[in-house]
């Protein structure tokens, strides 16, 4: 193995866990050391090169900046993706061109366009845009979709709104033209969305419900063009070219074989082009071309060597690809396949060696001695070995990729093994070749000016069994297994332990490694028995933009105070942040949902939570919508991290809502109104202290104090000075005093009066305010009031999720960006200045 490339690849992969990147000032020193150490210490040289190149690549990507985000900018760009549409809004991704582009690295912008003209991929526009105050910084919570990491992986460095636009060139690529021709044809088929993804890599027709089917069944990889697809295409082209050439033009030289390899390579490259050269496609293409080249020059290369070449080339071209889930799924899958095949080959070689050393005839010699059985026995053995190998690969892929899938998507498909056993052969030998043959025929008919609407009839017919399998699997309630972070950790440890135990023959070491199974056994034992009530409870203030959502956790149960906002029909912070957080924490029981008041930024996700947790008791002062909205219910049941990733793209800018009684026709009363009363919950006291009477507006917010014998939390919603002073006058003798205060009204100037702060006397205040929010919360004067009293403060928009752990007399504070995931790609990115990752 090439030690230089090994050092480079290992170091690039390790950047996933770096808190910061190295300074560019030491780059000259790194270059000198790399040149010096390249011959004697290739691993170190490769590692140092990776450190330098990663920092340079990142700096080039983020080099585009402006003076102030509020100013309009004139840019030139090419549309590379139509992301989503929402009523009269669309969002598109463009590549910066001309003077705006960093040239070496393609930087992209995500633009929101109101009432746009007809746009398509490949068009070049001269745009006047207004940059967003939040470039790529997004909300960050445990379990939630990390949009800013996703943006970096896609090279998206900023967001903006289109003010005006002028089309300067409309010459889309051949792929874009072909997809535009295919869409109206395939829309007429019920499985047209899947056919389009299979033949061109375009997934724009796949609905959210279909994505849910693919995820639940574990069949999503079959529609992401990768190694399986390119290998099938190359194999069929190689066999076809060989059949034609060796029959029509037989020759003793290697010319025909080289032509066959060339045809297979060209076919794979064209298919990869149709797929848009995605990460998984790039990896497979590099490996396949490497195999073809090595075969052409008669040079032996192991599969592991080709995998290393593919990994090295991709990480040189785009080191930020390590931030995408597809990178990890793609390379992990291939590594597992190679490991399985190499182990099987090793076993076969050992068996043959045993036969030879024992003096017995090998199978092929026995076959020669028995001509009557010479045909059947070898084929039976090949078939048996092939099926055995297929099974070994599939169950290993199911376990390993299931864990990787759980890391990124908070769950895994438990039916993927059965589904892949059924569908992989169907795709390899039937569906992929027939679908691509239909595509080639369609391209030929279109070029001749003929109609090709009927050419995909057979492909659609062959896709129907796949649709049926997906539908059946999705009906099973157990098809998608939700996995908490805690369970995921013990599963990873147990899997590593099992792998090592199976590959180490020493009995003593196996006994030692069996200790790695103990966390899983202990976890299972604790889940079977009711947890013991303890004095440790936690408060999680989630990062939900300019809104509020607080989770009080005790013994894997929860009380929720507010849900964050909802925008339009597709975007809800309850779906994107709140429910994924509960899943990651392993919380399946939500006992109470307290809704402070009816403002959208506090109550927007109420209906979603009611659809997800039907047994929750609601405490609120306004009527709630009936839990019969099918769209809400279905999306709530199917939402996890992956659906959050999709829905996060559909938010229209500057869209606001207010949740009021008049919006609801079939309204239900909450279980209890927010009047002064007390509840005992998990050995904690929930003390509802205001309002005394229903009241509209911010001052009618439900005020809740949560406490044990030592620690306390005060939740105030959006109360303002008038309500604060009323509380101070009503409650004396330190009844308002709390160790933790969630700042009233997000830190508005109308709240956090001096009298109220003195009465509460918190040790910590948390401002639930979005990063660079348009209101400027928390206001500077308000923050200074707390600072003058030596009260530390945290803001969710800057820190991400803020978690406070109460354990008897201690109060530990953990934030997402500093403690839970302190990695360089989770830093706050500010517009108008190049982000320095050092």
PDB file of N, CA, C and O in Angstrom, residues 609-663:
ATOM      1  N   UNK A 609     -46.611  18.065  17.426  1.00  0.00           N
ATOM      2  CA  UNK A 609     -46.282  17.293  18.629  1.00  0.00           C
ATOM      3  C   UNK A 609     -47.476  16.455  19.069  1.00  0.00           C
ATOM      4  O   UNK A 609     -47.304  15.335  19.564  1.00  0.00           O
ATOM      5  N   UNK A 610     -48.691  16.982  18.908  1.00  0.00           N
ATOM      6  CA  UNK A 610     -49.876  16.199  19.264  1.00  0.00           C
ATOM      7  C   UNK A 610     -50.024  14.987  18.344  1.00  0.00           C
ATOM      8  O   UNK A 610     -50.459  13.917  18.785  1.00  0.00           O
ATOM      9  N   UNK A 611     -49.665  15.149  17.079  1.00  0.00           N
ATOM     10  CA  UNK A 611     -49.724  14.019  16.154  1.00  0.00           C
ATOM     11  C   UNK A 611     -48.659  12.977  16.470  1.00  0.00           C
ATOM     12  O   UNK A 611     -48.859  11.788  16.251  1.00  0.00           O
ATOM     13  N   UNK A 612     -47.524  13.429  16.993  1.00  0.00           N
ATOM     14  CA  UNK A 612     -46.418  12.520  17.295  1.00  0.00           C
ATOM     15  C   UNK A 612     -46.584  11.843  18.649  1.00  0.00           C
ATOM     16  O   UNK A 612     -46.174  10.692  18.825  1.00  0.00           O
ATOM     17  N   UNK A 613     -47.149  12.550  19.619  1.00  0.00           N
ATOM     18  CA  UNK A 613     -47.285  12.038  20.988  1.00  0.00           C
ATOM     19  C   UNK A 613     -48.748  12.218  21.412  1.00  0.00           C
ATOM     20  O   UNK A 613     -49.109  13.208  22.045  1.00  0.00           O
ATOM     21  N   UNK A 614     -49.577  11.247  21.059  1.00  0.00           N
ATOM     22  CA  UNK A 614     -51.027  11.379  21.254  1.00  0.00           C
ATOM     23  C   UNK A 614     -51.430  11.384  22.722  1.00  0.00           C
ATOM     24  O   UNK A 614     -52.504  11.877  23.064  1.00  0.00           O
ATOM     25  N   UNK A 615     -50.600  10.829  23.613  1.00  0.00           N
ATOM     26  CA  UNK A 615     -50.971  10.745  25.026  1.00  0.00           C
ATOM     27  C   UNK A 615     -50.510  11.941  25.845  1.00  0.00           C
ATOM     28  O   UNK A 615     -50.755  11.992  27.048  1.00  0.00           O
ATOM     29  N   UNK A 616     -49.850  12.909  25.223  1.00  0.00           N
ATOM     30  CA  UNK A 616     -49.329  14.057  25.971  1.00  0.00           C
ATOM     31  C   UNK A 616     -50.481  14.910  26.504  1.00  0.00           C
ATOM     32  O   UNK A 616     -51.512  15.068  25.842  1.00  0.00           O
ATOM     33  N   UNK A 617     -50.318  15.431  27.705  1.00  0.00           N
ATOM     34  CA  UNK A 617     -51.309  16.327  28.301  1.00  0.00           C
ATOM     35  C   UNK A 617     -50.892  17.765  28.041  1.00  0.00           C
ATOM     36  O   UNK A 617     -49.752  18.142  28.290  1.00  0.00           O
ATOM     37  N   UNK A 618     -51.832  18.559  27.540  1.00  0.00           N
ATOM     38  CA  UNK A 618     -51.543  19.930  27.132  1.00  0.00           C
ATOM     39  C   UNK A 618     -52.024  20.898  28.207  1.00  0.00           C
ATOM     40  O   UNK A 618     -53.167  20.803  28.675  1.00  0.00           O
ATOM     41  N   UNK A 619     -51.157  21.822  28.558  1.00  0.00           N
ATOM     42  CA  UNK A 619     -51.511  22.895  29.473  1.00  0.00           C
ATOM     43  C   UNK A 619     -51.338  24.206  28.722  1.00  0.00           C
ATOM     44  O   UNK A 619     -50.232  24.576  28.348  1.00  0.00           O
ATOM     45  N   UNK A 620     -52.452  24.891  28.459  1.00  0.00           N
ATOM     46  CA  UNK A 620     -52.406  26.108  27.659  1.00  0.00           C
ATOM     47  C   UNK A 620     -53.661  26.922  27.911  1.00  0.00           C
ATOM     48  O   UNK A 620     -54.631  26.434  28.494  1.00  0.00           O
ATOM     49  N   UNK A 621     -53.642  28.162  27.428  1.00  0.00           N
ATOM     50  CA  UNK A 621     -54.771  29.063  27.620  1.00  0.00           C
ATOM     51  C   UNK A 621     -55.495  29.376  26.320  1.00  0.00           C
ATOM     52  O   UNK A 621     -56.271  30.306  26.267  1.00  0.00           O
ATOM     53  N   UNK A 622     -55.205  28.639  25.245  1.00  0.00           N
ATOM     54  CA  UNK A 622     -55.899  28.896  23.992  1.00  0.00           C
ATOM     55  C   UNK A 622     -56.271  27.564  23.359  1.00  0.00           C
ATOM     56  O   UNK A 622     -55.728  26.512  23.699  1.00  0.00           O
ATOM     57  N   UNK A 623     -57.237  27.593  22.467  1.00  0.00           N
ATOM     58  CA  UNK A 623     -57.753  26.378  21.871  1.00  0.00           C
ATOM     59  C   UNK A 623     -56.745  25.802  20.893  1.00  0.00           C
ATOM     60  O   UNK A 623     -56.002  26.519  20.227  1.00  0.00           O
ATOM     61  N   UNK A 624     -56.747  24.480  20.794  1.00  0.00           N
ATOM     62  CA  UNK A 624     -55.801  23.780  19.944  1.00  0.00           C
ATOM     63  C   UNK A 624     -56.520  23.110  18.790  1.00  0.00           C
ATOM     64  O   UNK A 624     -57.665  22.667  18.934  1.00  0.00           O
ATOM     65  N   UNK A 625     -55.831  23.020  17.681  1.00  0.00           N
ATOM     66  CA  UNK A 625     -56.422  22.396  16.495  1.00  0.00           C
ATOM     67  C   UNK A 625     -56.608  20.904  16.723  1.00  0.00           C
ATOM     68  O   UNK A 625     -55.803  20.256  17.362  1.00  0.00           O
ATOM     69  N   UNK A 626     -57.691  20.378  16.171  1.00  0.00           N
ATOM     70  CA  UNK A 626     -57.961  18.950  16.297  1.00  0.00           C
ATOM     71  C   UNK A 626     -56.859  18.149  15.634  1.00  0.00           C
ATOM     72  O   UNK A 626     -56.347  18.504  14.579  1.00  0.00           O
ATOM     73  N   UNK A 627     -56.513  17.048  16.243  1.00  0.00           N
ATOM     74  CA  UNK A 627     -55.421  16.216  15.751  1.00  0.00           C
ATOM     75  C   UNK A 627     -55.908  15.294  14.633  1.00  0.00           C
ATOM     76  O   UNK A 627     -55.828  14.084  14.716  1.00  0.00           O
ATOM     77  N   UNK A 628     -56.478  15.905  13.590  1.00  0.00           N
ATOM     78  CA  UNK A 628     -56.999  15.100  12.480  1.00  0.00           C
ATOM     79  C   UNK A 628     -56.406  15.482  11.146  1.00  0.00           C
ATOM     80  O   UNK A 628     -56.794  14.950  10.120  1.00  0.00           O
ATOM     81  N   UNK A 629     -55.479  16.408  11.173  1.00  0.00           N
ATOM     82  CA  UNK A 629     -54.862  16.857   9.921  1.00  0.00           C
ATOM     83  C   UNK A 629     -53.970  15.740   9.388  1.00  0.00           C
ATOM     84  O   UNK A 629     -52.951  15.429   9.952  1.00  0.00           O
ATOM     85  N   UNK A 630     -54.362  15.132   8.281  1.00  0.00           N
ATOM     86  CA  UNK A 630     -53.646  13.964   7.788  1.00  0.00           C
ATOM     87  C   UNK A 630     -52.218  14.293   7.419  1.00  0.00           C
ATOM     88  O   UNK A 630     -51.296  13.530   7.676  1.00  0.00           O
ATOM     89  N   UNK A 631     -52.034  15.446   6.805  1.00  0.00           N
ATOM     90  CA  UNK A 631     -50.678  15.799   6.398  1.00  0.00           C
ATOM     91  C   UNK A 631     -49.791  15.995   7.598  1.00  0.00           C
ATOM     92  O   UNK A 631     -48.644  15.582   7.614  1.00  0.00           O
ATOM     93  N   UNK A 632     -50.325  16.645   8.647  1.00  0.00           N
ATOM     94  CA  UNK A 632     -49.545  16.848   9.857  1.00  0.00           C
ATOM     95  C   UNK A 632     -49.225  15.522  10.493  1.00  0.00           C
ATOM     96  O   UNK A 632     -48.110  15.272  10.919  1.00  0.00           O
ATOM     97  N   UNK A 633     -50.238  14.675  10.571  1.00  0.00           N
ATOM     98  CA  UNK A 633     -50.057  13.402  11.259  1.00  0.00           C
ATOM     99  C   UNK A 633     -49.054  12.527  10.539  1.00  0.00           C
ATOM    100  O   UNK A 633     -48.164  11.951  11.145  1.00  0.00           O
ATOM    101  N   UNK A 634     -49.182  12.422   9.226  1.00  0.00           N
ATOM    102  CA  UNK A 634     -48.279  11.554   8.485  1.00  0.00           C
ATOM    103  C   UNK A 634     -46.867  12.061   8.526  1.00  0.00           C
ATOM    104  O   UNK A 634     -45.929  11.289   8.687  1.00  0.00           O
ATOM    105  N   UNK A 635     -46.690  13.368   8.379  1.00  0.00           N
ATOM    106  CA  UNK A 635     -45.333  13.895   8.422  1.00  0.00           C
ATOM    107  C   UNK A 635     -44.742  13.755   9.800  1.00  0.00           C
ATOM    108  O   UNK A 635     -43.548  13.535   9.954  1.00  0.00           O
ATOM    109  N   UNK A 636     -45.582  13.869  10.827  1.00  0.00           N
ATOM    110  CA  UNK A 636     -45.075  13.720  12.184  1.00  0.00           C
ATOM    111  C   UNK A 636     -44.609  12.309  12.446  1.00  0.00           C
ATOM    112  O   UNK A 636     -43.604  12.085  13.098  1.00  0.00           O
ATOM    113  N   UNK A 637     -45.347  11.333  11.921  1.00  0.00           N
ATOM    114  CA  UNK A 637     -44.985   9.955  12.181  1.00  0.00           C
ATOM    115  C   UNK A 637     -43.744   9.546  11.431  1.00  0.00           C
ATOM    116  O   UNK A 637     -43.009   8.662  11.862  1.00  0.00           O
ATOM    117  N   UNK A 638     -43.492  10.155  10.287  1.00  0.00           N
ATOM    118  CA  UNK A 638     -42.382   9.713   9.463  1.00  0.00           C
ATOM    119  C   UNK A 638     -41.154  10.572   9.581  1.00  0.00           C
ATOM    120  O   UNK A 638     -40.149  10.300   8.950  1.00  0.00           O
ATOM    121  N   UNK A 639     -41.209  11.612  10.396  1.00  0.00           N
ATOM    122  CA  UNK A 639     -40.101  12.558  10.430  1.00  0.00           C
ATOM    123  C   UNK A 639     -38.996  12.096  11.344  1.00  0.00           C
ATOM    124  O   UNK A 639     -39.218  11.738  12.467  1.00  0.00           O
ATOM    125  N   UNK A 640     -37.773  12.147  10.806  1.00  0.00           N
ATOM    126  CA  UNK A 640     -36.567  11.992  11.617  1.00  0.00           C
ATOM    127  C   UNK A 640     -35.546  12.920  10.995  1.00  0.00           C
ATOM    128  O   UNK A 640     -35.877  13.906  10.381  1.00  0.00           O
ATOM    129  N   UNK A 641     -34.264  12.607  11.166  1.00  0.00           N
ATOM    130  CA  UNK A 641     -33.263  13.560  10.693  1.00  0.00           C
ATOM    131  C   UNK A 641     -33.307  13.734   9.196  1.00  0.00           C
ATOM    132  O   UNK A 641     -33.150  14.834   8.681  1.00  0.00           O
ATOM    133  N   UNK A 642     -33.506  12.665   8.462  1.00  0.00           N
ATOM    134  CA  UNK A 642     -33.484  12.801   7.012  1.00  0.00           C
ATOM    135  C   UNK A 642     -34.629  13.641   6.498  1.00  0.00           C
ATOM    136  O   UNK A 642     -34.451  14.446   5.592  1.00  0.00           O
ATOM    137  N   UNK A 643     -35.854  13.453   7.057  1.00  0.00           N
ATOM    138  CA  UNK A 643     -36.966  14.285   6.618  1.00  0.00           C
ATOM    139  C   UNK A 643     -36.765  15.716   7.036  1.00  0.00           C
ATOM    140  O   UNK A 643     -37.176  16.641   6.350  1.00  0.00           O
ATOM    141  N   UNK A 644     -36.079  15.929   8.160  1.00  0.00           N
ATOM    142  CA  UNK A 644     -35.773  17.289   8.569  1.00  0.00           C
ATOM    143  C   UNK A 644     -34.848  17.960   7.572  1.00  0.00           C
ATOM    144  O   UNK A 644     -34.960  19.140   7.293  1.00  0.00           O
ATOM    145  N   UNK A 645     -33.918  17.160   7.041  1.00  0.00           N
ATOM    146  CA  UNK A 645     -33.007  17.721   6.052  1.00  0.00           C
ATOM    147  C   UNK A 645     -33.742  18.214   4.831  1.00  0.00           C
ATOM    148  O   UNK A 645     -33.441  19.259   4.266  1.00  0.00           O
ATOM    149  N   UNK A 646     -34.771  17.439   4.406  1.00  0.00           N
ATOM    150  CA  UNK A 646     -35.535  17.858   3.230  1.00  0.00           C
ATOM    151  C   UNK A 646     -36.409  19.065   3.525  1.00  0.00           C
ATOM    152  O   UNK A 646     -36.467  20.008   2.744  1.00  0.00           O
ATOM    153  N   UNK A 647     -37.093  19.032   4.675  1.00  0.00           N
ATOM    154  CA  UNK A 647     -38.028  20.116   4.970  1.00  0.00           C
ATOM    155  C   UNK A 647     -37.320  21.418   5.241  1.00  0.00           C
ATOM    156  O   UNK A 647     -37.871  22.489   5.060  1.00  0.00           O
ATOM    157  N   UNK A 648     -36.066  21.343   5.646  1.00  0.00           N
ATOM    158  CA  UNK A 648     -35.355  22.574   5.983  1.00  0.00           C
ATOM    159  C   UNK A 648     -35.117  23.455   4.777  1.00  0.00           C
ATOM    160  O   UNK A 648     -34.847  24.642   4.908  1.00  0.00           O
ATOM    161  N   UNK A 649     -35.258  22.877   3.595  1.00  0.00           N
ATOM    162  CA  UNK A 649     -35.010  23.667   2.399  1.00  0.00           C
ATOM    163  C   UNK A 649     -36.232  24.438   1.933  1.00  0.00           C
ATOM    164  O   UNK A 649     -36.146  25.240   1.018  1.00  0.00           O
ATOM    165  N   UNK A 650     -37.386  24.172   2.531  1.00  0.00           N
ATOM    166  CA  UNK A 650     -38.627  24.683   1.972  1.00  0.00           C
ATOM    167  C   UNK A 650     -39.163  25.925   2.657  1.00  0.00           C
ATOM    168  O   UNK A 650     -40.285  26.328   2.417  1.00  0.00           O
ATOM    169  N   UNK A 651     -38.399  26.525   3.526  1.00  0.00           N
ATOM    170  CA  UNK A 651     -38.877  27.684   4.260  1.00  0.00           C
ATOM    171  C   UNK A 651     -38.776  28.927   3.389  1.00  0.00           C
ATOM    172  O   UNK A 651     -37.733  29.271   2.875  1.00  0.00           O
ATOM    173  N   UNK A 652     -39.868  29.606   3.247  1.00  0.00           N
ATOM    174  CA  UNK A 652     -39.877  30.843   2.479  1.00  0.00           C
ATOM    175  C   UNK A 652     -39.390  31.979   3.343  1.00  0.00           C
ATOM    176  O   UNK A 652     -39.722  32.073   4.506  1.00  0.00           O
ATOM    177  N   UNK A 653     -38.576  32.875   2.821  1.00  0.00           N
ATOM    178  CA  UNK A 653     -38.026  33.952   3.617  1.00  0.00           C
ATOM    179  C   UNK A 653     -39.108  34.903   4.111  1.00  0.00           C
ATOM    180  O   UNK A 653     -40.113  35.144   3.445  1.00  0.00           O
ATOM    181  N   UNK A 654     -38.879  35.437   5.314  1.00  0.00           N
ATOM    182  CA  UNK A 654     -39.727  36.486   5.891  1.00  0.00           C
ATOM    183  C   UNK A 654     -41.196  36.079   5.995  1.00  0.00           C
ATOM    184  O   UNK A 654     -42.089  36.903   5.917  1.00  0.00           O
ATOM    185  N   UNK A 655     -41.448  34.793   6.120  1.00  0.00           N
ATOM    186  CA  UNK A 655     -42.819  34.322   6.243  1.00  0.00           C
ATOM    187  C   UNK A 655     -43.136  34.163   7.710  1.00  0.00           C
ATOM    188  O   UNK A 655     -42.381  33.586   8.456  1.00  0.00           O
ATOM    189  N   UNK A 656     -44.244  34.681   8.171  1.00  0.00           N
ATOM    190  CA  UNK A 656     -44.599  34.600   9.581  1.00  0.00           C
ATOM    191  C   UNK A 656     -46.028  34.147   9.736  1.00  0.00           C
ATOM    192  O   UNK A 656     -46.851  34.289   8.846  1.00  0.00           O
ATOM    193  N   UNK A 657     -46.311  33.587  10.917  1.00  0.00           N
ATOM    194  CA  UNK A 657     -47.642  33.123  11.218  1.00  0.00           C
ATOM    195  C   UNK A 657     -47.939  33.454  12.667  1.00  0.00           C
ATOM    196  O   UNK A 657     -47.054  33.686  13.465  1.00  0.00           O
ATOM    197  N   UNK A 658     -49.217  33.418  12.987  1.00  0.00           N
ATOM    198  CA  UNK A 658     -49.626  33.557  14.380  1.00  0.00           C
ATOM    199  C   UNK A 658     -50.693  32.510  14.657  1.00  0.00           C
ATOM    200  O   UNK A 658     -51.655  32.377  13.926  1.00  0.00           O
ATOM    201  N   UNK A 659     -50.477  31.737  15.691  1.00  0.00           N
ATOM    202  CA  UNK A 659     -51.400  30.675  16.027  1.00  0.00           C
ATOM    203  C   UNK A 659     -52.479  31.239  16.921  1.00  0.00           C
ATOM    204  O   UNK A 659     -52.239  31.566  18.071  1.00  0.00           O
ATOM    205  N   UNK A 660     -53.673  31.425  16.401  1.00  0.00           N
ATOM    206  CA  UNK A 660     -54.759  32.005  17.177  1.00  0.00           C
ATOM    207  C   UNK A 660     -55.999  31.139  17.060  1.00  0.00           C
ATOM    208  O   UNK A 660     -56.099  30.273  16.202  1.00  0.00           O
ATOM    209  N   UNK A 661     -56.956  31.392  17.921  1.00  0.00           N
ATOM    210  CA  UNK A 661     -58.164  30.585  17.938  1.00  0.00           C
ATOM    211  C   UNK A 661     -58.906  30.670  16.616  1.00  0.00           C
ATOM    212  O   UNK A 661     -59.513  29.703  16.162  1.00  0.00           O
ATOM    213  N   UNK A 662     -58.884  31.813  15.983  1.00  0.00           N
ATOM    214  CA  UNK A 662     -59.659  32.006  14.761  1.00  0.00           C
ATOM    215  C   UNK A 662     -59.170  31.130  13.622  1.00  0.00           C
ATOM    216  O   UNK A 662     -59.890  30.912  12.660  1.00  0.00           O
ATOM    217  N   UNK A 663     -57.927  30.613  13.712  1.00  0.00           N
ATOM    218  CA  UNK A 663     -57.399  29.779  12.645  1.00  0.00           C
ATOM    219  C   UNK A 663     -57.984  28.372  12.680  1.00  0.00           C
ATOM    220  O   UNK A 663     -57.886  27.646  11.708  1.00  0.00           O
TER     221      UNK A 663
END
